[in-house]
Every structure is written in structure tokens, then in C-alpha cells.
Short mmCIF file of N, CA and C in Angstrom, two decimals:
data_model
loop_
_atom_site.label_atom_id
_atom_site.label_comp_id
_atom_site.label_asym_id
_atom_site.label_seq_id
_atom_site.Cartn_x
_atom_site.Cartn_y
_atom_site.Cartn_z
N UNK A 201 0.70 -1.20 0.24
CA UNK A 201 0.05 -0.12 -0.06
C UNK A 201 1.00 1.48 0.08
N UNK A 202 1.68 1.11 0.81
CA UNK A 202 2.65 2.48 1.18
C UNK A 202 3.95 2.91 -0.65
N UNK A 203 3.58 1.74 -1.41
CA UNK A 203 4.56 1.52 -2.71
C UNK A 203 3.16 2.58 -3.71
N UNK A 204 2.08 2.12 -3.50
CA UNK A 204 1.33 2.74 -4.45
C UNK A 204 1.03 3.86 -4.20
N UNK A 205 0.92 4.59 -3.11
CA UNK A 205 0.91 5.94 -2.29
C UNK A 205 2.41 6.61 -2.70
N UNK A 206 3.32 6.18 -2.82
CA UNK A 206 4.51 6.76 -2.86
C UNK A 206 4.34 7.35 -4.44
N UNK A 207 4.29 5.47 -5.41
CA UNK A 207 3.53 5.61 -6.52
C UNK A 207 3.18 7.30 -7.05
N UNK A 208 1.78 7.18 -6.84
CA UNK A 208 1.07 8.02 -7.43
C UNK A 208 1.09 9.69 -7.09
N UNK A 209 1.97 9.49 -5.33
CA UNK A 209 2.37 10.92 -5.33
C UNK A 209 4.07 11.27 -6.20
N UNK A 210 4.43 10.52 -6.48
CA UNK A 210 5.46 10.98 -7.29
C UNK A 210 4.66 11.15 -8.94
N UNK A 211 4.15 10.58 -9.39
CA UNK A 211 3.70 10.87 -10.81
C UNK A 211 2.72 11.86 -10.39
N UNK A 212 2.15 12.57 -9.39
CA UNK A 212 1.24 13.83 -9.42
C UNK A 212 2.13 14.68 -9.47
N UNK A 213 3.00 14.55 -8.47
CA UNK A 213 4.47 15.35 -8.46
C UNK A 213 5.10 15.82 -9.80
N UNK A 214 5.40 15.11 -10.75
CA UNK A 214 5.40 15.16 -11.67
C UNK A 214 5.27 15.73 -13.04
N UNK A 215 3.83 15.36 -12.78
CA UNK A 215 2.41 16.14 -13.62
C UNK A 215 2.39 17.73 -13.24
N UNK A 216 2.52 18.00 -11.82
CA UNK A 216 2.32 19.43 -11.56
C UNK A 216 3.52 20.07 -11.86
N UNK A 217 4.84 19.55 -11.96
CA UNK A 217 5.80 20.01 -12.05
C UNK A 217 5.87 20.27 -13.98
N UNK A 218 5.78 19.39 -14.72
CA UNK A 218 5.76 19.52 -15.93
C UNK A 218 4.54 20.71 -16.67
N UNK A 219 3.58 20.73 -15.88
CA UNK A 219 2.14 21.84 -16.01
C UNK A 219 2.82 23.10 -15.98
N UNK A 220 3.70 22.89 -14.63
CA UNK A 220 3.87 24.23 -14.15
C UNK A 220 5.12 25.20 -14.88
N UNK A 221 6.37 24.21 -15.36
CA UNK A 221 7.36 24.56 -16.13
C UNK A 221 6.73 25.05 -17.37
N UNK A 222 5.61 24.17 -18.01
CA UNK A 222 4.85 24.51 -19.47
C UNK A 222 4.26 25.93 -19.37
N UNK A 223 3.74 26.52 -18.38
CA UNK A 223 3.17 27.45 -17.95
C UNK A 223 1.92 27.89 -18.87
N UNK A 224 1.71 26.77 -19.20
CA UNK A 224 0.60 27.23 -20.28
C UNK A 224 0.41 27.41 -21.90
N UNK A 225 1.25 28.11 -22.10
CA UNK A 225 1.91 28.41 -23.23
C UNK A 225 1.79 27.79 -24.72
N UNK A 226 1.65 28.53 -25.43
CA UNK A 226 1.53 27.57 -27.15
C UNK A 226 2.81 27.79 -27.30
N UNK A 227 3.17 26.16 -27.79
CA UNK A 227 4.86 26.39 -28.90
C UNK A 227 4.59 25.45 -29.84
N UNK A 228 5.46 25.55 -30.27
CA UNK A 228 5.12 24.95 -31.42
C UNK A 228 6.02 23.83 -31.37
N UNK A 229 6.10 22.88 -32.68
CA UNK A 229 7.16 21.75 -32.60
C UNK A 229 8.20 21.92 -32.54
N UNK A 230 8.98 23.24 -33.26
CA UNK A 230 10.29 23.15 -32.41
C UNK A 230 10.75 23.57 -31.20
N UNK A 231 9.81 23.48 -30.01
CA UNK A 231 9.79 23.80 -29.02
C UNK A 231 11.09 23.75 -28.18
N UNK A 232 10.90 21.45 -29.22
CA UNK A 232 12.04 20.82 -28.43
C UNK A 232 13.27 21.30 -28.71
N UNK A 233 13.48 21.43 -30.07
CA UNK A 233 14.90 22.32 -29.62
C UNK A 233 15.10 24.05 -29.03
N UNK A 234 14.24 23.84 -28.38
CA UNK A 234 15.05 25.33 -27.50
C UNK A 234 15.25 25.01 -25.97
N UNK A 235 16.35 25.39 -25.66
CA UNK A 235 17.09 24.45 -24.44
C UNK A 235 16.49 24.89 -23.23
N UNK A 236 16.56 24.56 -22.27
CA UNK A 236 15.62 24.63 -21.08
C UNK A 236 16.08 25.48 -20.57
N UNK A 237 17.56 26.33 -20.20
CA UNK A 237 17.54 27.11 -19.78
C UNK A 237 17.20 28.83 -20.73
N UNK A 238 17.28 27.95 -21.96
CA UNK A 238 16.29 29.67 -22.65
C UNK A 238 15.31 29.70 -22.21
N UNK A 239 14.13 28.72 -21.89
CA UNK A 239 12.73 28.73 -21.72
C UNK A 239 12.61 29.34 -20.35
N UNK A 240 13.54 28.86 -19.48
CA UNK A 240 13.65 29.58 -17.69
C UNK A 240 13.77 31.08 -18.11
N UNK A 241 15.12 31.23 -18.80
CA UNK A 241 15.58 32.87 -18.92
C UNK A 241 14.43 33.27 -19.27
N UNK A 242 13.69 32.50 -20.45
CA UNK A 242 12.36 33.75 -20.87
C UNK A 242 11.04 33.57 -19.84
N UNK A 243 11.02 32.55 -19.34
CA UNK A 243 10.12 32.43 -18.57
C UNK A 243 9.77 33.69 -17.42
N UNK A 244 11.18 34.00 -17.02
CA UNK A 244 11.66 35.30 -15.72
C UNK A 244 11.67 36.19 -16.22
N UNK A 245 12.03 36.50 -17.88
CA UNK A 245 12.10 37.89 -17.96
C UNK A 245 11.03 38.32 -18.63
N UNK A 246 9.84 37.12 -19.04
CA UNK A 246 8.54 37.72 -19.71
C UNK A 246 7.27 37.26 -19.06
N UNK A 247 7.26 36.73 -17.36
CA UNK A 247 6.77 36.42 -16.58
C UNK A 247 5.18 37.58 -17.52
N UNK A 248 4.06 36.35 -17.61
CA UNK A 248 2.89 36.99 -17.84
C UNK A 248 2.82 36.97 -19.47
N UNK A 249 3.60 36.67 -20.26
CA UNK A 249 3.76 36.40 -21.58
C UNK A 249 2.55 35.25 -22.17
N UNK A 250 1.94 35.57 -23.44
CA UNK A 250 1.06 34.71 -23.20
C UNK A 250 1.11 34.39 -25.25
N UNK A 251 0.81 33.33 -25.40
CA UNK A 251 0.43 32.83 -27.07
C UNK A 251 2.15 32.87 -27.58
N UNK A 252 3.09 31.98 -26.94
CA UNK A 252 4.27 32.22 -27.38
C UNK A 252 4.85 30.82 -28.36
N UNK A 253 5.20 31.45 -29.11
CA UNK A 253 5.74 31.00 -30.29
C UNK A 253 7.26 30.69 -30.35
N UNK A 254 8.06 29.35 -30.42
CA UNK A 254 9.20 29.29 -30.20
C UNK A 254 9.68 28.76 -31.65
N UNK A 255 11.07 29.62 -32.14
CA UNK A 255 11.08 29.33 -33.10
C UNK A 255 13.18 29.33 -33.05
N UNK A 256 13.73 28.26 -33.87
CA UNK A 256 15.16 27.83 -34.21
C UNK A 256 15.74 28.52 -35.60
N UNK A 257 16.44 29.11 -35.16
CA UNK A 257 16.82 29.62 -36.81
C UNK A 257 18.71 29.42 -36.49
N UNK A 258 18.79 29.60 -37.66
CA UNK A 258 20.66 29.41 -37.43
C UNK A 258 21.32 29.72 -36.62
N UNK A 259 20.73 31.20 -36.60
CA UNK A 259 21.66 31.90 -35.42
C UNK A 259 21.25 32.28 -34.27
N UNK A 260 20.13 31.80 -33.81
CA UNK A 260 19.18 32.16 -32.76
C UNK A 260 18.19 31.29 -32.09
N UNK A 261 17.82 31.38 -30.98
CA UNK A 261 15.97 30.74 -30.77
C UNK A 261 15.37 32.25 -30.02
N UNK A 262 14.64 32.36 -31.21
CA UNK A 262 13.49 33.31 -30.62
C UNK A 262 11.76 32.54 -30.40
N UNK A 263 11.55 33.94 -29.33
CA UNK A 263 10.03 33.65 -29.14
C UNK A 263 9.17 34.57 -29.57
N UNK A 264 8.04 34.39 -29.97
CA UNK A 264 7.29 35.33 -30.80
C UNK A 264 6.28 35.24 -29.17
N UNK A 265 5.17 36.56 -28.91
CA UNK A 265 4.77 36.23 -27.90
C UNK A 265 3.98 37.69 -27.98
N UNK A 266 2.75 37.76 -26.70
CA UNK A 266 2.01 38.91 -26.44
C UNK A 266 2.39 39.12 -24.92
N UNK A 267 2.57 40.52 -24.91
CA UNK A 267 2.79 40.58 -22.69
C UNK A 267 2.60 42.03 -23.21
N UNK A 268 1.16 42.45 -22.39
CA UNK A 268 0.57 43.32 -22.33
C UNK A 268 -0.04 44.03 -23.15
N UNK A 269 -0.49 43.01 -24.08
CA UNK A 269 -1.10 43.25 -25.20
C UNK A 269 -0.33 43.61 -26.24
N UNK A 270 0.67 43.58 -26.15
CA UNK A 270 1.73 44.02 -27.15
C UNK A 270 2.63 42.96 -27.74
N UNK A 271 2.46 42.90 -28.97
CA UNK A 271 2.98 41.97 -29.85
C UNK A 271 5.11 42.03 -29.84
N UNK A 272 5.79 41.04 -28.89
CA UNK A 272 7.09 41.37 -29.47
C UNK A 272 7.56 39.84 -29.61
N UNK A 273 9.06 39.88 -29.92
CA UNK A 273 9.52 38.50 -30.42
C UNK A 273 10.89 38.65 -29.87
N UNK A 274 11.04 38.04 -28.71
CA UNK A 274 12.87 37.90 -28.34
C UNK A 274 13.38 36.88 -28.89
N UNK A 275 15.31 37.28 -28.49
CA UNK A 275 15.82 36.04 -28.96
C UNK A 275 16.77 36.49 -28.14
N UNK A 276 16.97 34.82 -28.11
CA UNK A 276 18.74 34.03 -27.35
C UNK A 276 19.78 33.28 -28.19
N UNK A 277 21.05 33.48 -28.00
CA UNK A 277 21.92 32.69 -28.63
C UNK A 277 21.96 31.50 -28.20
N UNK A 278 22.36 30.79 -28.75
CA UNK A 278 22.75 29.05 -28.16
C UNK A 278 23.57 28.94 -26.99
N UNK A 279 23.94 29.96 -26.42
CA UNK A 279 24.45 29.91 -24.91
C UNK A 279 23.21 30.20 -24.01
N UNK A 280 22.15 30.48 -24.40
CA UNK A 280 21.33 30.73 -23.46
C UNK A 280 21.17 32.62 -22.91
N UNK A 281 22.05 33.31 -23.88
CA UNK A 281 22.51 34.86 -23.58
C UNK A 281 20.96 35.21 -24.35
N UNK A 282 20.31 36.17 -23.61
CA UNK A 282 19.11 37.31 -24.26
C UNK A 282 20.30 38.60 -24.61
N UNK A 283 19.51 38.06 -26.23
CA UNK A 283 19.96 39.37 -27.09
C UNK A 283 19.73 40.58 -26.88
N UNK A 284 17.74 40.48 -26.96
CA UNK A 284 17.06 41.36 -27.16
C UNK A 284 16.03 40.89 -27.93
N UNK A 285 15.53 42.27 -28.12
CA UNK A 285 13.51 42.08 -28.39
C UNK A 285 13.26 42.88 -29.44
N UNK A 286 12.47 42.66 -30.31
CA UNK A 286 11.95 43.79 -31.30
C UNK A 286 9.91 43.72 -31.09
N UNK A 287 9.74 44.87 -31.68
CA UNK A 287 8.35 45.04 -31.44
C UNK A 287 8.19 46.13 -33.16
N UNK A 288 7.23 46.06 -33.74
CA UNK A 288 6.54 46.97 -34.44
C UNK A 288 5.99 47.99 -33.43
N UNK A 289 6.61 49.22 -34.27
CA UNK A 289 5.97 50.88 -33.47
C UNK A 289 5.47 51.48 -34.77
N UNK A 290 4.96 52.61 -34.55
CA UNK A 290 4.50 53.53 -35.83
C UNK A 290 5.59 54.36 -36.26
N UNK A 291 5.99 55.08 -37.40
CA UNK A 291 6.65 55.83 -38.04
C UNK A 291 7.24 56.79 -37.16
N UNK A 292 5.91 57.61 -36.33
CA UNK A 292 6.59 58.44 -35.82
C UNK A 292 7.00 58.60 -34.42
N UNK A 293 7.28 57.32 -34.16
CA UNK A 293 8.16 57.07 -32.95
C UNK A 293 9.62 57.11 -33.31
N UNK A 294 9.87 56.85 -34.43
CA UNK A 294 11.27 57.29 -34.60
C UNK A 294 11.64 58.74 -34.39
N UNK A 295 12.76 59.35 -33.98
CA UNK A 295 13.35 60.79 -34.41
C UNK A 295 12.95 61.49 -35.16
N UNK A 296 12.36 62.74 -34.67
CA UNK A 296 12.22 63.51 -36.05
C UNK A 296 13.51 64.08 -37.24
N UNK A 297 14.60 63.87 -36.51
CA UNK A 297 15.68 64.21 -37.37
C UNK A 297 15.78 63.04 -38.30
N UNK A 298 15.43 61.57 -37.95
CA UNK A 298 15.73 60.78 -38.66
C UNK A 298 14.90 60.41 -39.81
N UNK A 299 13.32 61.10 -39.58
CA UNK A 299 12.37 60.93 -40.38
C UNK A 299 12.32 62.34 -41.49
N UNK A 300 13.60 63.29 -40.96
CA UNK A 300 13.88 64.30 -42.04
C UNK A 300 14.89 63.68 -43.02
N UNK A 301 15.90 62.63 -42.64
CA UNK A 301 16.82 61.96 -43.28
C UNK A 301 16.23 61.02 -44.35
N UNK A 302 14.96 60.19 -43.82
CA UNK A 302 14.58 59.70 -44.57
C UNK A 302 14.02 60.35 -45.69
N UNK A 303 13.00 61.68 -45.32
CA UNK A 303 12.46 62.14 -46.50
C UNK A 303 13.54 62.52 -47.90
N UNK A 304 14.75 63.17 -47.31
CA UNK A 304 15.88 63.98 -48.01
C UNK A 304 16.36 63.11 -48.74
N UNK A 305 16.71 62.02 -48.09
CA UNK A 305 17.54 60.56 -48.76
C UNK A 305 17.17 60.06 -49.16
N UNK A 306 15.94 59.22 -49.25
CA UNK A 306 15.02 58.38 -50.08
C UNK A 306 14.11 58.73 -50.45
N UNK A 307 14.02 60.17 -51.84
CA UNK A 307 13.11 60.85 -52.09
C UNK A 307 11.93 59.13 -52.86
N UNK A 308 10.50 59.84 -53.20
CA UNK A 308 10.13 58.51 -53.71
C UNK A 308 9.68 57.42 -53.32
N UNK A 309 10.47 57.23 -52.31
CA UNK A 309 10.10 56.08 -51.13
C UNK A 309 9.32 56.23 -50.22
N UNK A 310 8.07 55.62 -49.61
CA UNK A 310 7.07 55.01 -48.46
C UNK A 310 7.19 54.72 -47.65
N UNK A 311 7.63 55.29 -46.45
CA UNK A 311 8.09 54.33 -45.23
C UNK A 311 6.56 53.49 -45.07
N UNK A 312 7.07 52.04 -44.42
CA UNK A 312 6.13 51.32 -44.08
C UNK A 312 6.29 51.08 -42.63
N UNK A 313 6.18 49.42 -42.38
CA UNK A 313 6.59 48.95 -41.19
C UNK A 313 7.56 49.65 -40.49
N UNK A 314 7.64 49.42 -38.96
CA UNK A 314 9.09 50.12 -38.44
C UNK A 314 8.98 48.95 -37.40
N UNK A 315 9.77 48.51 -36.81
CA UNK A 315 10.66 47.99 -36.08
C UNK A 315 11.49 48.74 -34.97
N UNK A 316 11.38 48.07 -34.06
CA UNK A 316 12.37 48.69 -32.80
C UNK A 316 12.97 47.66 -32.13
N UNK A 317 14.20 47.25 -32.19
CA UNK A 317 15.01 46.59 -31.54
C UNK A 317 15.79 46.96 -30.34
N UNK A 318 15.47 46.55 -29.37
CA UNK A 318 15.83 46.90 -27.79
C UNK A 318 17.03 45.74 -27.38
N UNK A 319 18.64 46.37 -27.68
CA UNK A 319 19.57 44.98 -27.51
C UNK A 319 19.86 44.58 -26.25
N UNK A 320 20.20 43.82 -25.35
CA UNK A 320 20.49 43.64 -24.38
C UNK A 320 22.07 43.83 -24.64
N UNK A 321 22.72 45.04 -24.23
CA UNK A 321 24.13 45.66 -24.16
C UNK A 321 25.30 44.66 -23.37
N UNK A 322 24.75 43.75 -22.27
CA UNK A 322 25.68 43.57 -21.35
C UNK A 322 26.57 41.70 -22.37
N UNK A 323 25.18 41.52 -23.01
CA UNK A 323 26.36 40.69 -24.15
C UNK A 323 26.92 41.19 -25.03
N UNK A 324 26.23 42.34 -25.90
CA UNK A 324 27.39 42.55 -27.01
C UNK A 324 27.47 44.34 -26.55
N UNK A 325 28.65 44.54 -26.19
CA UNK A 325 28.47 45.78 -25.47
C UNK A 325 28.62 46.75 -26.85
N UNK A 326 29.13 46.65 -27.96
CA UNK A 326 29.69 46.87 -29.21
C UNK A 326 28.15 47.25 -29.90
N UNK A 327 26.91 47.37 -29.55
CA UNK A 327 25.59 47.26 -30.47
C UNK A 327 24.60 48.69 -29.69
N UNK A 328 24.20 48.86 -30.63
CA UNK A 328 23.05 50.68 -29.83
C UNK A 328 22.33 50.18 -29.26
N UNK A 329 22.52 50.16 -28.01
CA UNK A 329 21.03 49.73 -27.13
C UNK A 329 19.43 49.79 -28.12
N UNK A 330 19.78 50.41 -28.80
CA UNK A 330 18.33 51.30 -29.21
C UNK A 330 18.39 51.52 -30.77
N UNK A 331 17.68 50.07 -31.76
CA UNK A 331 18.04 50.70 -33.46
C UNK A 331 16.66 50.87 -33.77
N UNK A 332 16.19 51.51 -35.11
CA UNK A 332 14.65 51.40 -35.55
C UNK A 332 15.24 51.03 -36.94
N UNK A 333 14.32 49.95 -37.35
CA UNK A 333 14.07 49.48 -38.72
C UNK A 333 13.31 49.73 -39.46
N UNK A 334 13.88 50.78 -40.58
CA UNK A 334 12.37 51.25 -41.36
C UNK A 334 12.32 50.59 -42.88
N UNK A 335 11.03 49.62 -43.21
CA UNK A 335 10.79 49.25 -44.42
C UNK A 335 10.32 50.46 -45.22
N UNK A 336 11.05 50.72 -46.19
CA UNK A 336 11.05 51.56 -47.29
C UNK A 336 10.70 51.53 -48.38
N UNK A 337 9.45 52.09 -49.17
CA UNK A 337 8.93 50.93 -50.40
C UNK A 337 9.08 52.19 -51.55
N UNK A 338 9.33 52.03 -52.85
CA UNK A 338 9.31 52.30 -54.47
C UNK A 338 8.33 51.95 -54.82
N UNK A 339 8.21 52.38 -56.25
CA UNK A 339 7.14 51.49 -57.52
C UNK A 339 7.82 50.45 -57.84
N UNK A 340 9.59 50.42 -57.41
CA UNK A 340 10.12 49.23 -58.13
C UNK A 340 11.05 48.83 -57.04
N UNK A 341 11.56 49.10 -56.07
CA UNK A 341 12.25 48.36 -55.14
C UNK A 341 11.61 48.19 -53.58
N UNK A 342 12.65 47.93 -52.45
CA UNK A 342 11.82 47.70 -51.44
C UNK A 342 13.50 47.46 -50.73
N UNK A 343 13.36 47.99 -49.45
CA UNK A 343 14.73 48.68 -48.78
C UNK A 343 14.41 48.44 -47.57
N UNK A 344 15.50 48.27 -46.88
CA UNK A 344 15.19 48.20 -45.14
C UNK A 344 16.25 49.44 -44.95
N UNK A 345 16.28 50.32 -44.23
CA UNK A 345 17.38 51.28 -43.29
C UNK A 345 16.91 51.08 -41.91
N UNK A 346 18.51 51.35 -41.15
CA UNK A 346 18.60 51.14 -39.86
C UNK A 346 18.55 52.37 -39.68
N UNK A 347 18.10 53.36 -38.31
CA UNK A 347 18.05 54.56 -37.42
C UNK A 347 18.99 53.67 -35.89
N UNK A 348 19.91 54.54 -36.33
CA UNK A 348 20.84 54.40 -35.04
C UNK A 348 20.66 55.19 -34.19
N UNK A 349 21.32 55.00 -32.83
CA UNK A 349 20.45 55.86 -31.94
C UNK A 349 21.16 57.19 -31.67
N UNK A 350 21.70 57.35 -32.56
CA UNK A 350 22.55 59.25 -32.84
C UNK A 350 21.30 59.66 -33.95
N UNK A 351 20.33 59.00 -34.38
CA UNK A 351 19.07 59.58 -35.56
C UNK A 351 20.16 59.48 -36.91
N UNK A 352 20.91 58.84 -37.05
CA UNK A 352 21.56 58.53 -38.42
C UNK A 352 20.98 57.80 -38.93
N UNK A 353 21.02 57.37 -40.48
CA UNK A 353 20.40 56.25 -41.10
C UNK A 353 21.83 55.47 -41.82
N UNK A 354 21.33 54.29 -41.88
CA UNK A 354 22.18 53.70 -42.57
C UNK A 354 21.16 52.67 -43.71
N UNK A 355 22.23 52.36 -44.29
CA UNK A 355 21.00 51.02 -45.66
C UNK A 355 21.49 49.84 -44.83
N UNK A 356 20.83 49.00 -44.67
CA UNK A 356 20.20 47.73 -43.98
C UNK A 356 20.81 46.46 -45.15
N UNK A 357 19.24 46.28 -45.84
CA UNK A 357 18.79 45.29 -47.08
C UNK A 357 18.20 45.96 -47.83
N UNK A 358 18.77 45.09 -48.78
CA UNK A 358 17.37 45.53 -49.87
C UNK A 358 16.50 44.43 -49.82
N UNK A 359 14.79 44.96 -50.31
CA UNK A 359 14.53 43.31 -49.86
C UNK A 359 13.95 43.33 -51.52
N UNK A 360 13.45 44.08 -52.11
CA UNK A 360 13.24 43.72 -53.48
C UNK A 360 13.81 44.26 -54.15
#
């Protein structure tokens, strides 16, 4: 009888700990490839995150999620270090100086999506703590420019 009670207690404890570690969050099939350390770090950094979807790329492990009604993406390297977050913002959120530089330097382009990247400087100190990426479209091209922390504009990538 004692063995049965211990077996049930152990099974119940194991079930509760698995459910608690999951946090009730959604994950994709690739979540099995996400390191335990990264999942624990994420849960500590973003308590209350909902609709979490994990993806592993060749460069990092990332989680798309919603917190306080805002959709964000968190990035972690393969050592489990938090790299930073991104989220979509409005064009008017970038500095006015940068908006003027874009208008002057990219005539004929219309600003589309804007993403802000908030970097974790403690992992990589030579990166701007805040960068904005602005999608610019013309009738024939689509490019991505980076707005630096000082408000400067840098070509980042040709999209189309």
C-alpha cells in the first residue's frame, strides 16, 4: 500500500512540475529544440507572456509572444544569453531628425513597417541599445534602413 501511495504521489508531483514549467503557453513543434535554460530565462524575463511560439534559426532561438497586449519577439543565442527584443511601432516614434533624413535621402519611397530593436548590451557591448528598422518602398524597390541611436540613417538591406 505504501508503494502505491508513493508511486501516485511521485506521478502527481511529476505531472504538476511539467504543467508548471509549461506555464500553459503555446509552443511550436520546434520547442523541443529550445534549450531548457533559454525557456527558464524567458519565463523569468517575460512573466505573463501569452501565445508564445518558439522558433530555432541558424543564428538564434526566438520567441514570438504577446505581453500586456503588445506583440514582441525575444532573441536568445545558443548559449542561452538574452540578446534583445523587437516590436512593431509607428513611424512617428522614430526621431524627427531621422524622419527628415529619410525624406531627404529616399525621395520617392514611402515608409512602411517600423521595428524597434532593444539590444541587451551586457551580451554585446558594441551594439546600439536601441535601433529602428524602417521598411521603405518605391514603385520598383523595397529596402530596409537602420536608424542609429544618434538618429543617423544607414542602408541595411535590399528587400526587393
